[in-house]
Backbone as a ProteinNet text record, in pm:
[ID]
protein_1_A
[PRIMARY]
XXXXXXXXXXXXXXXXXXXXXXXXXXXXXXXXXXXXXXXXXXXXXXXXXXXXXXXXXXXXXXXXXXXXXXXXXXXXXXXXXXXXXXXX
[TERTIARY]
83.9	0	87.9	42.3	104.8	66.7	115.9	58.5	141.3	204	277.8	152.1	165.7	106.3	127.9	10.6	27.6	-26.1	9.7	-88.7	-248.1	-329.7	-487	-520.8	-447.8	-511	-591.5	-639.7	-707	-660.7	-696.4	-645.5	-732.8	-875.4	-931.4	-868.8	-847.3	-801.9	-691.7	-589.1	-447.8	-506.3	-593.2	-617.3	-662.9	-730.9	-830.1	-698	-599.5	-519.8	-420	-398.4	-327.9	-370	-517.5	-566.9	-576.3	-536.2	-568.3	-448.8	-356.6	-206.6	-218.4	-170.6	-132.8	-25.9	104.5	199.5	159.3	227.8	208.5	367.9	387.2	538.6	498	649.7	617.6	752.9	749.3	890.7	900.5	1033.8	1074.1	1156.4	1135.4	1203.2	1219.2	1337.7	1285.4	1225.2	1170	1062.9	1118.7	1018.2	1103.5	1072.4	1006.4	1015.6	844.3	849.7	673.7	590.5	450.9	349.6	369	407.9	416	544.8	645.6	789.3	740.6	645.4	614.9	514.1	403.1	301.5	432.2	517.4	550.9	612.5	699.8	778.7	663.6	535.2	469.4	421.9	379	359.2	464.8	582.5	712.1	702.8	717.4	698.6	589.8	493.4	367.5	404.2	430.1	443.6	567.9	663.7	807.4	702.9	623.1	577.8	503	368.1	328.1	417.1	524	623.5	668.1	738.6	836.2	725	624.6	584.2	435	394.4	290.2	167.8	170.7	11.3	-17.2	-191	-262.9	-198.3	-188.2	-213.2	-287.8	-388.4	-530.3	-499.3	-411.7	-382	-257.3	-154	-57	-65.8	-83.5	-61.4	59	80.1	182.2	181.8	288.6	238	358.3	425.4	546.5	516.2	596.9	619.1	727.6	722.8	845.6	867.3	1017.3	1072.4	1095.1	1077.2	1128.6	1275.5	1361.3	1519	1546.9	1510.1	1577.1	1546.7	1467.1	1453.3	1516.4	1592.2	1628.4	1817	1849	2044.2	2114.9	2214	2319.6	2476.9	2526.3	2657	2713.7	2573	2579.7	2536.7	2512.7	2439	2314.3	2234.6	2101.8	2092.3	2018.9	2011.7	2015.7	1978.6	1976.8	2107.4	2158.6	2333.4	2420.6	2330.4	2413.5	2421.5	2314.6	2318	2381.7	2376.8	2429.5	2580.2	2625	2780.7	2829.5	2687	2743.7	2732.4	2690.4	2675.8	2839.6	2893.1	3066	3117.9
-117.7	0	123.4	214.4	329.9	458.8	479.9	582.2	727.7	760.3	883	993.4	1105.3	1235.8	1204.5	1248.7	1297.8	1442.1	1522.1	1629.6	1557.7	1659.8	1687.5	1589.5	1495.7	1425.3	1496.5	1492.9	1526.9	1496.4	1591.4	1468.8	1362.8	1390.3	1277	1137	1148.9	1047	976.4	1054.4	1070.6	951.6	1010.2	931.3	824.8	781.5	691.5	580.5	618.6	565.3	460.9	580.9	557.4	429.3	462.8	358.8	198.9	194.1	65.7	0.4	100.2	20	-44.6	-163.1	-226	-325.2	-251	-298.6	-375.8	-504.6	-631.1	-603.7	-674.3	-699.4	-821.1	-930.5	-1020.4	-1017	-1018.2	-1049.6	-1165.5	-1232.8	-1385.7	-1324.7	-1425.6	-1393.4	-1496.8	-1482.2	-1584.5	-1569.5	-1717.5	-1630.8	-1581.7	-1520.4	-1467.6	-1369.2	-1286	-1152.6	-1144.6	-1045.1	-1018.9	-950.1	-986.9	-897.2	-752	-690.5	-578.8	-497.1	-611.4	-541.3	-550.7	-660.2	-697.3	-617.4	-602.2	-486.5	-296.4	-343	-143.9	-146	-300	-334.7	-263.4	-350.3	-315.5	-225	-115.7	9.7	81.1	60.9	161.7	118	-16.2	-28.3	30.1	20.9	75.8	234.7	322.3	464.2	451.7	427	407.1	365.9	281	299.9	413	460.4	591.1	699.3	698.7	827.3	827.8	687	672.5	621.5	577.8	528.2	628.8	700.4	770.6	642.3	546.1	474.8	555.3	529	510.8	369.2	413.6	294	211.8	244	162	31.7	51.4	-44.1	-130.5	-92	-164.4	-299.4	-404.1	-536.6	-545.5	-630	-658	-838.7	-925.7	-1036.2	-1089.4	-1147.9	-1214.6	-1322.1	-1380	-1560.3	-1556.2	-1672	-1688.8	-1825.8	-1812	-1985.7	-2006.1	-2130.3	-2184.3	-2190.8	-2092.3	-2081.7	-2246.9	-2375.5	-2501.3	-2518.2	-2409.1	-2430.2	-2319.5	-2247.9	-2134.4	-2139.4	-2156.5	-2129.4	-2062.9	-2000.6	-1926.2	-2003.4	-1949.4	-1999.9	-2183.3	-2265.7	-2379	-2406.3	-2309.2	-2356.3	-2284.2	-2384.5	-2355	-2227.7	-2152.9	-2027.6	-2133.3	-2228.3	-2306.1	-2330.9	-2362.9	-2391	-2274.7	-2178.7	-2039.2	-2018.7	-1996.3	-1976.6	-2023.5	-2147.9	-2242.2	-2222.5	-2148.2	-2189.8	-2030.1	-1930.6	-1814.2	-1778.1	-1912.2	-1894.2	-1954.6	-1996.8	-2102	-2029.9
0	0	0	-85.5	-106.3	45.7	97.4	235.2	192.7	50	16.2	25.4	57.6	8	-115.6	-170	-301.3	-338.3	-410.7	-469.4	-481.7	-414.4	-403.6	-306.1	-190.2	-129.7	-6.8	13.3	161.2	258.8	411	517.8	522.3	529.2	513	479.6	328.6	234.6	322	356.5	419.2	537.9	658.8	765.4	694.6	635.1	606.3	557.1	472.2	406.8	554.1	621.1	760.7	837.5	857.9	977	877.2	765.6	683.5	685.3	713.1	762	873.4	858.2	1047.1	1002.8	1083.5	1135.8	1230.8	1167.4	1309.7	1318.4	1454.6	1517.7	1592.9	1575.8	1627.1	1739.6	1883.5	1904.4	1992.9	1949.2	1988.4	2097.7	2211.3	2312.7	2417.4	2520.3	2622.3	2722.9	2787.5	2905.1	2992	3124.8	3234.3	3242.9	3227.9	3192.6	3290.1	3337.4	3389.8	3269.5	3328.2	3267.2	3233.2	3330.9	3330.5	3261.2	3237.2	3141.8	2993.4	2975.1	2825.9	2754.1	2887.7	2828	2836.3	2910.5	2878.9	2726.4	2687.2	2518.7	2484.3	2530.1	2392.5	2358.6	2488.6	2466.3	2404.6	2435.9	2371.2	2222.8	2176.1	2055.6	1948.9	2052.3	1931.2	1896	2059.2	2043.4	1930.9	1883.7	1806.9	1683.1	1668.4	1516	1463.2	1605.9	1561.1	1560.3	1618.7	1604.4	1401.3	1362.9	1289.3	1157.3	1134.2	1084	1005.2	1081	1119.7	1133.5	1183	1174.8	1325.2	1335.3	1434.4	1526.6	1641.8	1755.8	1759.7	1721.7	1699.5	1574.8	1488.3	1396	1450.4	1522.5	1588.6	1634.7	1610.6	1675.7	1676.1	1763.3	1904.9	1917.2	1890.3	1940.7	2007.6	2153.9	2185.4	2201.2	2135.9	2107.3	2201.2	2291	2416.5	2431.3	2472.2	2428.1	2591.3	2641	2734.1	2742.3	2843.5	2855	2816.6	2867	2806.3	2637	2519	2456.4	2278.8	2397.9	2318.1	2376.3	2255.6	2253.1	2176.3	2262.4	2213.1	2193.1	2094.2	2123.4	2140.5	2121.5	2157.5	2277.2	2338.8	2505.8	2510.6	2563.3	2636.2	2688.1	2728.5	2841.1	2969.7	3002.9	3105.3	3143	3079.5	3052	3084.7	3010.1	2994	3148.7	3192.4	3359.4	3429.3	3388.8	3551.4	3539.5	3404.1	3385.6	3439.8	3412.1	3485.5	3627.3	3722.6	3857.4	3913.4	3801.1	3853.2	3859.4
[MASK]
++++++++++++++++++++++++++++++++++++++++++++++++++++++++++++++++++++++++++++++++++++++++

């Protein structure tokens, strides 16, 4: 979808064009994290698309997919792994 100004658009047109956008975001992550750190991501994220993006908030979906630390690795080790090797 095209969301450019063009010569003779309206704001009308302009909003109307706007709210038909929706940025989804998906973010992968591991668990652990509270309710309340994931809902502020997601508030900061949405405000960062209406800043950078111009959509409405109202079109913003938001979705976190979260891996169980025994199911997500770095480097060859588990986060489970990762831990226990950063408590030695």
């Amino acid at each position: 979808m095209d969301c450019r100004v063009k010569p003779g658009n309206d704001e009308t047109a302009i909003r109307s064009s706007r709210e038909t956008t929706m940025p989804e975001i998906t973010v992968s992550m591991a668990e652990g994290r509270t309710d309340e750190q994931k809902a502020g991501m997601m508030r900061d994220i949405t405000q960062a698309l209406v800043k950078n993006l111009g959509v409405d908030a109202e079109a913003v979906v938001i979705q976190i997919n979260e891996a169980p630390l025994r199911h997500k690795m770095k480097g060859g080790k588990t986060f489970v792994e990762r831990a226990a090797a950063a408590k030695k």
